[in-house]
Short mmCIF file of C-alpha atoms in Angstrom, two decimals:
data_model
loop_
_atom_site.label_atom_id
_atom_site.label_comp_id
_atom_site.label_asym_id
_atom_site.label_seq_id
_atom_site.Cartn_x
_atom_site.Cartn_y
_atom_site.Cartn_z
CA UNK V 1 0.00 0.00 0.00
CA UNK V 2 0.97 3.63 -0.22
CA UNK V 3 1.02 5.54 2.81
CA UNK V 4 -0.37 8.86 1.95
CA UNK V 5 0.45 11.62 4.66
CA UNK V 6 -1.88 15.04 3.90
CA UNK V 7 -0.13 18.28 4.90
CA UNK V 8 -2.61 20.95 5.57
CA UNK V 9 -1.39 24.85 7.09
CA UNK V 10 -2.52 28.45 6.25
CA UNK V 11 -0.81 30.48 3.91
CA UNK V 12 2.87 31.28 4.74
CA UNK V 13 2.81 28.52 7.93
CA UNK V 14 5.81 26.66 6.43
CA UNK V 15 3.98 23.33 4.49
CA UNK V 16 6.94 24.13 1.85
CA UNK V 17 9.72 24.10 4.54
CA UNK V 18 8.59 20.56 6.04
CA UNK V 19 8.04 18.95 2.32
CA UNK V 20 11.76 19.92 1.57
CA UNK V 21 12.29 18.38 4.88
CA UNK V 22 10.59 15.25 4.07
CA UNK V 23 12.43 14.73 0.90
CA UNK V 24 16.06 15.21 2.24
CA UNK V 25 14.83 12.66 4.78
CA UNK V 26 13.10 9.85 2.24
CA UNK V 27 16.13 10.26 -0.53
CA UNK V 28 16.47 6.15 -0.51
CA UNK V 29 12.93 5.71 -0.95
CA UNK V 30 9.97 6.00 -3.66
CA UNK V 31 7.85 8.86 -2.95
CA UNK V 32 5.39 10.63 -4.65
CA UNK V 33 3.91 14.69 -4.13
CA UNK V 34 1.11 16.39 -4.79
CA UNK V 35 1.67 20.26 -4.72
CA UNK V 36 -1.92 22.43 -4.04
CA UNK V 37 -1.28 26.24 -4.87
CA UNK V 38 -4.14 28.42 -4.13
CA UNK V 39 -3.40 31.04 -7.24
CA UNK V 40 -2.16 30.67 -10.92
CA UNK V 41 0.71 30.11 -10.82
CA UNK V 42 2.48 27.22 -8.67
CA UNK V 43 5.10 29.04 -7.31
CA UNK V 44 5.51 25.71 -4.62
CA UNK V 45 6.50 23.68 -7.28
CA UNK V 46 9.75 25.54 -7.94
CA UNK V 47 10.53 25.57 -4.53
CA UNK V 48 10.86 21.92 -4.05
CA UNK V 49 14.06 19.90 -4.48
CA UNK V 50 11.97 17.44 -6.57
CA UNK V 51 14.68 15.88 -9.07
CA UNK V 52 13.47 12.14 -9.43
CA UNK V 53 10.49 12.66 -7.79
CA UNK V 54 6.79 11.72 -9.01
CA UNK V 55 5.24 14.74 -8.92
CA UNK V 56 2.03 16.65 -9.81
CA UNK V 57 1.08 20.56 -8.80
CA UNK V 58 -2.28 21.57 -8.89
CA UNK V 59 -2.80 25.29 -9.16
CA UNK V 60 -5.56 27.72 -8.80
CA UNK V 61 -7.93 26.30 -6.69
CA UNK V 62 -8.15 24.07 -3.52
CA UNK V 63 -7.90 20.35 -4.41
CA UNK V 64 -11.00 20.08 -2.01
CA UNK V 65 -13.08 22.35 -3.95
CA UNK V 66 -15.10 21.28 -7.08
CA UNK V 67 -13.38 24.05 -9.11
CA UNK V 68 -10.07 21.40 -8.98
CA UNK V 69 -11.04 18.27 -7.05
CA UNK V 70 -11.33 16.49 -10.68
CA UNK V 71 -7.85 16.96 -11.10
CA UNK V 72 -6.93 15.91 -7.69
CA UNK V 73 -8.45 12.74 -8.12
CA UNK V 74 -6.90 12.00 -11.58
CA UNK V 75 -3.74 12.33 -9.91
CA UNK V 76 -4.22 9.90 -7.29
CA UNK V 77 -5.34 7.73 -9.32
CA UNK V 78 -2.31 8.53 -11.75
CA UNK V 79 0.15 7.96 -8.79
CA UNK V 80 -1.38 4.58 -7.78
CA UNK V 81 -0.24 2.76 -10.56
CA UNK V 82 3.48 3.73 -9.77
CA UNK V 83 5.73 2.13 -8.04
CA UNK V 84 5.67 4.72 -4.96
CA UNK V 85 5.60 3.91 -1.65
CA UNK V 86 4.45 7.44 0.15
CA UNK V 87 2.78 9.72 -1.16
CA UNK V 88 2.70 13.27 0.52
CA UNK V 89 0.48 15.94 -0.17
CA UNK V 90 0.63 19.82 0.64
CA UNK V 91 -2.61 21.07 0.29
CA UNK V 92 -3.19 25.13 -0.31
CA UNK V 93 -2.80 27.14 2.65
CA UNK V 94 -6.69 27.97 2.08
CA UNK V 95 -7.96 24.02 2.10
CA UNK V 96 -10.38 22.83 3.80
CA UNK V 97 -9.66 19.03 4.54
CA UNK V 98 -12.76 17.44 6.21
CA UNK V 99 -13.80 15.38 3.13
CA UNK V 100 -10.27 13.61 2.25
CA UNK V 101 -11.34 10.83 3.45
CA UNK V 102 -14.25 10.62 1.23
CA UNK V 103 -12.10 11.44 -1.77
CA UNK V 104 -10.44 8.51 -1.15
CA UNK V 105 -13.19 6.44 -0.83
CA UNK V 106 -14.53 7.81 -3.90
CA UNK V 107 -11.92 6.78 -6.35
CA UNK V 108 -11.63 2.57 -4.55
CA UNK V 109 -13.33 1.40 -7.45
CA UNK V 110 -10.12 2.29 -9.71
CA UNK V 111 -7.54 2.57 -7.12
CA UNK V 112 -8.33 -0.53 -5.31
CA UNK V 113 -7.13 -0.18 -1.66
CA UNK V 114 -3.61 1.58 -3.02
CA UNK V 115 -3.61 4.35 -0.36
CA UNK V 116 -3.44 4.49 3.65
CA UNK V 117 -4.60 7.27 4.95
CA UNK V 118 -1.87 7.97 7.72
CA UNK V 119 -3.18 10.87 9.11
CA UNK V 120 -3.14 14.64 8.35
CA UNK V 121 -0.51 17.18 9.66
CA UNK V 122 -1.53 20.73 10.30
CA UNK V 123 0.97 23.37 10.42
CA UNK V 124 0.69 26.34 12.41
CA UNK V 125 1.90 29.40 11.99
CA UNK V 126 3.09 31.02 15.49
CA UNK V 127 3.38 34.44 14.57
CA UNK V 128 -0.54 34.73 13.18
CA UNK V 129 -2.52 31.90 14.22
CA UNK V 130 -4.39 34.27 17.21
CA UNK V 131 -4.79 36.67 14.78
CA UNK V 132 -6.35 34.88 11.76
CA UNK V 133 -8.12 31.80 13.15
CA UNK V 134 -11.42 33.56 14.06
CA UNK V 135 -11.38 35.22 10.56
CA UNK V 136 -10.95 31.97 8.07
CA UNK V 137 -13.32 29.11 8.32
CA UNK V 138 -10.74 26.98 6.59
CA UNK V 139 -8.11 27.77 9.15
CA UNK V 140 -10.34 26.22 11.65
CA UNK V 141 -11.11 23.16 10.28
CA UNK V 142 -7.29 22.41 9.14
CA UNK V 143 -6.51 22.25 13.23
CA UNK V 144 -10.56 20.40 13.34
CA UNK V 145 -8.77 17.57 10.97
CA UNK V 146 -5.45 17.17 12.32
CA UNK V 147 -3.90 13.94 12.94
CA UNK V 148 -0.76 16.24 14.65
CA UNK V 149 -0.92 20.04 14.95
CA UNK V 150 2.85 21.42 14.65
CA UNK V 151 3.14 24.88 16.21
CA UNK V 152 5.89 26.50 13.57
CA UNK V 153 8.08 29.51 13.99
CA UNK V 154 8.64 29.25 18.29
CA UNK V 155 11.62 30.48 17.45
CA UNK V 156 10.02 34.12 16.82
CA UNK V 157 7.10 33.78 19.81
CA UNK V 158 6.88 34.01 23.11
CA UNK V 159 6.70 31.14 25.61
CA UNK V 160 2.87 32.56 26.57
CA UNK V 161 2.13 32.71 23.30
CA UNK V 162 2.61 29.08 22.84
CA UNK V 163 0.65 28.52 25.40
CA UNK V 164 -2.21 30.35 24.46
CA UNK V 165 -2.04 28.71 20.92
CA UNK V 166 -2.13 25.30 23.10
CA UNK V 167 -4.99 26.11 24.22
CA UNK V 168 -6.59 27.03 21.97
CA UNK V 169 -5.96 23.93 19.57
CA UNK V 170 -7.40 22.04 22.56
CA UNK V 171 -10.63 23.38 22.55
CA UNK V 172 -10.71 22.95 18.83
CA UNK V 173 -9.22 19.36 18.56
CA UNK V 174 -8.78 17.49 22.13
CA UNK V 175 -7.21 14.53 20.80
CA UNK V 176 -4.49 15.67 18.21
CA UNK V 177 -0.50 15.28 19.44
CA UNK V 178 0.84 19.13 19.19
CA UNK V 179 4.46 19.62 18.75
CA UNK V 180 6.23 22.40 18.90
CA UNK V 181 9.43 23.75 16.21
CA UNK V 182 10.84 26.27 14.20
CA UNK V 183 11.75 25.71 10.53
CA UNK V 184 9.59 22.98 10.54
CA UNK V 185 12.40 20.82 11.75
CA UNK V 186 10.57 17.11 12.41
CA UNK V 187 11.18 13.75 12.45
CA UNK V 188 9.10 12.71 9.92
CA UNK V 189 10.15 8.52 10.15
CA UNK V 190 9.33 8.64 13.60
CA UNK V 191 6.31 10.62 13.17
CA UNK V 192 4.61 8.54 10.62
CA UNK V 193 5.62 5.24 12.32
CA UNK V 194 2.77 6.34 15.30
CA UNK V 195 0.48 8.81 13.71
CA UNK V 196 -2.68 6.96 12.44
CA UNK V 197 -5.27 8.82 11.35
CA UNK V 198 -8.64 8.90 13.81
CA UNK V 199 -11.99 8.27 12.30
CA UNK V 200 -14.14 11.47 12.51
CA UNK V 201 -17.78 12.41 10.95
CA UNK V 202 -17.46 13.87 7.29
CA UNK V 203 -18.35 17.57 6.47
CA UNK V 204 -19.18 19.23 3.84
CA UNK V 205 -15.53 21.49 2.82
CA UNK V 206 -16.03 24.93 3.45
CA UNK V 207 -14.30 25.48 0.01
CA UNK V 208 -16.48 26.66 -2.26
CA UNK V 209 -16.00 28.79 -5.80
CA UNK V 210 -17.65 31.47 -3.68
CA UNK V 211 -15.32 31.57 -0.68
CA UNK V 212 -12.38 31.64 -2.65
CA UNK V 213 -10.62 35.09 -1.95
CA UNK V 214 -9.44 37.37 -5.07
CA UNK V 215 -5.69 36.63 -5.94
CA UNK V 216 -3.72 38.57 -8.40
CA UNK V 217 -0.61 38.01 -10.21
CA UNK V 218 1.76 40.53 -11.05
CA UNK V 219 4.85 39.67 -14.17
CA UNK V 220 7.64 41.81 -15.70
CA UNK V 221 9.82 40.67 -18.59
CA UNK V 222 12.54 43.16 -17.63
CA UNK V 223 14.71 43.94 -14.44
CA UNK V 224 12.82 45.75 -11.35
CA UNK V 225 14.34 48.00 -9.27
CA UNK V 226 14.90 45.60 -5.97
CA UNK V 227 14.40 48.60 -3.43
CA UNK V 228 11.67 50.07 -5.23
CA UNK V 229 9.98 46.12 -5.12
CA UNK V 230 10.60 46.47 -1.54
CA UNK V 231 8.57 49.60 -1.06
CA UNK V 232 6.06 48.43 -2.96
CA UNK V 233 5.46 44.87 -1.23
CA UNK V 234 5.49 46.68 2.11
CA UNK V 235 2.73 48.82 1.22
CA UNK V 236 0.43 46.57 0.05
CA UNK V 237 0.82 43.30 2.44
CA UNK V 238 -1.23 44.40 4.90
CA UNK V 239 -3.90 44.06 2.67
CA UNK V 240 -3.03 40.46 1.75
CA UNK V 241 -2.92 37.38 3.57
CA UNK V 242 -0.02 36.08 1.42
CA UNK V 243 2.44 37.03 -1.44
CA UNK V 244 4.75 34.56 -2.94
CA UNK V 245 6.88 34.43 -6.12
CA UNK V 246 10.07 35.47 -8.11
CA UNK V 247 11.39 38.40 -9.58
CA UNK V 248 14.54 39.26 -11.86
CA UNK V 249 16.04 42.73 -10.05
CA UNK V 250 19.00 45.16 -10.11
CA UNK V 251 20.51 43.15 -7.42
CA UNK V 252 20.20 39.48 -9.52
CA UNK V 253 17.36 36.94 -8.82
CA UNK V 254 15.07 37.25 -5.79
CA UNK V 255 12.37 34.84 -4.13
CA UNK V 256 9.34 37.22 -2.75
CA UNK V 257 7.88 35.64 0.61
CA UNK V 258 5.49 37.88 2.42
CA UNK V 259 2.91 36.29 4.94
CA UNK V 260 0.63 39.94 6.10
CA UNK V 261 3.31 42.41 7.21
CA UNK V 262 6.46 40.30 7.42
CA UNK V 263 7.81 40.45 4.21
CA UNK V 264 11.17 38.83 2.73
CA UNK V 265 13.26 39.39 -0.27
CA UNK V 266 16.32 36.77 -0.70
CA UNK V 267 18.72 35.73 -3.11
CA UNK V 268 17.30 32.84 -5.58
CA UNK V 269 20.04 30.36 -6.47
CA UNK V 270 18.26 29.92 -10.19
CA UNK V 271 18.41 31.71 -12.96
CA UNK V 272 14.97 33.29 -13.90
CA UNK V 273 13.34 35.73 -16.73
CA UNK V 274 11.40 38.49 -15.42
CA UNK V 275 8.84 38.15 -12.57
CA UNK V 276 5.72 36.45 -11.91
CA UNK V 277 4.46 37.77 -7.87
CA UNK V 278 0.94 36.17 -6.71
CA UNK V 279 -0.59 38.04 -4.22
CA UNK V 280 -4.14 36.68 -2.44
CA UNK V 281 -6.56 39.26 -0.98
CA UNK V 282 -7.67 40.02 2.74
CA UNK V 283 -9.94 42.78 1.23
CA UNK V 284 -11.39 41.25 -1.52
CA UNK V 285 -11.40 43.05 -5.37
CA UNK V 286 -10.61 46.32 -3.28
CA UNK V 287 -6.81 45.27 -3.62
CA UNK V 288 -6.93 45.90 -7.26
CA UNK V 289 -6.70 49.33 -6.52
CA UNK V 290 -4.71 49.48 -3.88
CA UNK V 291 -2.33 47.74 -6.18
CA UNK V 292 -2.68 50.17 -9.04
CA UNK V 293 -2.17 52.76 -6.62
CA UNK V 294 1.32 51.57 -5.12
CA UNK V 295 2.25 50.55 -8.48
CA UNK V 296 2.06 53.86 -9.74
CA UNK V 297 4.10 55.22 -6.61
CA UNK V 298 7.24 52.44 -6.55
CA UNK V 299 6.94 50.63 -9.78
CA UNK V 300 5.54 52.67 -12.53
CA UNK V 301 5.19 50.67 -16.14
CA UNK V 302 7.60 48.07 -14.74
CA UNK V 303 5.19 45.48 -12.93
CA UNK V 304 1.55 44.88 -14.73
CA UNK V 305 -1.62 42.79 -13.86
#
């Protein structure tokens, strides 16, 4: 059979971080991952050190919505006639999880009884998990469906904090094992050997066409100014729960990782070709202006919609 380990975790939480993590710990065996990326463009998928690898990324959408689930389920059922023997998923940091298991169930009839359902890991992001939970339906129900519930990022949080977040993933889910890290830094062996996944009453996913929030994608085909880029990014990510992607600049290739305020411009190792930046709303179509607006400030003719 192949174990099949889901990784669910709101936007920015560090799903990414852990998957590399996985694969520099499973290089002698035959895996399989499924990438989930919210906007576009799969920005994810270039992020993984995936050489080898079965792989399939599944962009725009959540692969528990009906605007992609089609796809999700062609490529389980894809991956079961491999030779793998895990198969990990990273689900979009907007996912909604509670009806995986009838996915699964769904697609026996071609599959046969290929996959075990180890259990689902939900990532949590230290820094904004107070501050977000109460606003995203989605968020909740990631922590509702965890097997384990990994606080992330203790390094940047105080020890009350953690506490409070303890708590608080209590009330929601009595019975899941929380760890605590930074850098997502597990021992995924170990981890799978005793996580089983617990039998719980289906729900419908909260992920709907109509709940999805508005993302936007901004490209360039020529150099950006790198501290104009900054400028920019820090004037609009309050507005956005996330902002991920790549740009060419003055200073040589960057990765762009912003989760709300906290945003980050490093060196990429690759060589790229102008930029592609996906940014997902926390106020809806309103960020299309705010967008035009700041463009027009820092970046003027250099970065378009």
């Amino acid at each position: 059979m192949i174990q099949l380990l889901l990784l669910t975790g709101f936007l920015g939480a560090g799903k990414t971080t852990l998957l590399n993590n996985i694969l520099d710990g499973y290089q002698d065996q035959k895996i399989g991952i499924i990438v989930n990326e919210f906007g576009s463009v799969n920005v994810d998928g270039r992020l993984l050190h995936s050489q080898g690898i079965q792989m399939a990324e599944l962009s725009n959408g959540s692969i528990f919505c009906a605007c992609i689930k089609d796809k999700f389920v062609d490529s389980l059922i894809a991956l079961s006639n491999t030779d793998i023997e895990y198969l990990f998923v990273e689900a979009s940091g907007l996912a909604d999880p509670s009806n995986m298991p009838q996915i699964l169930q769904g697609i026996e009839h071609k599959t046969g009884n290929t996959y075990l359902l180890k259990g689902t890991v939900c990532i949590v992001d230290g820094e904004h998990f107070l501050e977000l939970l109460d606003l995203l339906p989605a968020l909740h129900r990631q922590v509702e469906y965890g097997d384990m519930i990994v606080i992330n990022k203790a390094d940047l949080i105080e020890e009350k904090t953690i506490d409070q977040i303890k708590e608080t993933i209590k009330e929601i889910n009595p019975d899941a094992e929380i760890g605590i890290t930074s850098y997502c830094r597990l021992n995924i062996p170990e981890m799978l050997e005793h996580l089983s996944a617990k039998p719980r009453a289906w729900q419908e996913t909260t992920n709907t066409y109509e709940s999805r929030p508005n993302t936007f994608v901004l490209k360039a085909e020529e150099f950006v100014s790198c501290k104009n880029l900054k400028e920019f990014l820090e004037e609009i990510s309050q507005h956005t729960y996330r902002i991920k992607g790549f740009s060419m600049t003055d200073q040589g290739p960057m990765e762009i990782n912003a989760v709300r305020e906290d945003v980050r411009i490093i060196p990429w190792r690759e060589e790229i070709t102008g930029s592609e930046i996906v940014l997902i709303s926390a106020v809806g179509i309103r960020l299309l202006s705010l967008i035009t607006s700041a463009l027009e400030k820092n970046l003027k003719g250099k970065l378009h919609l």
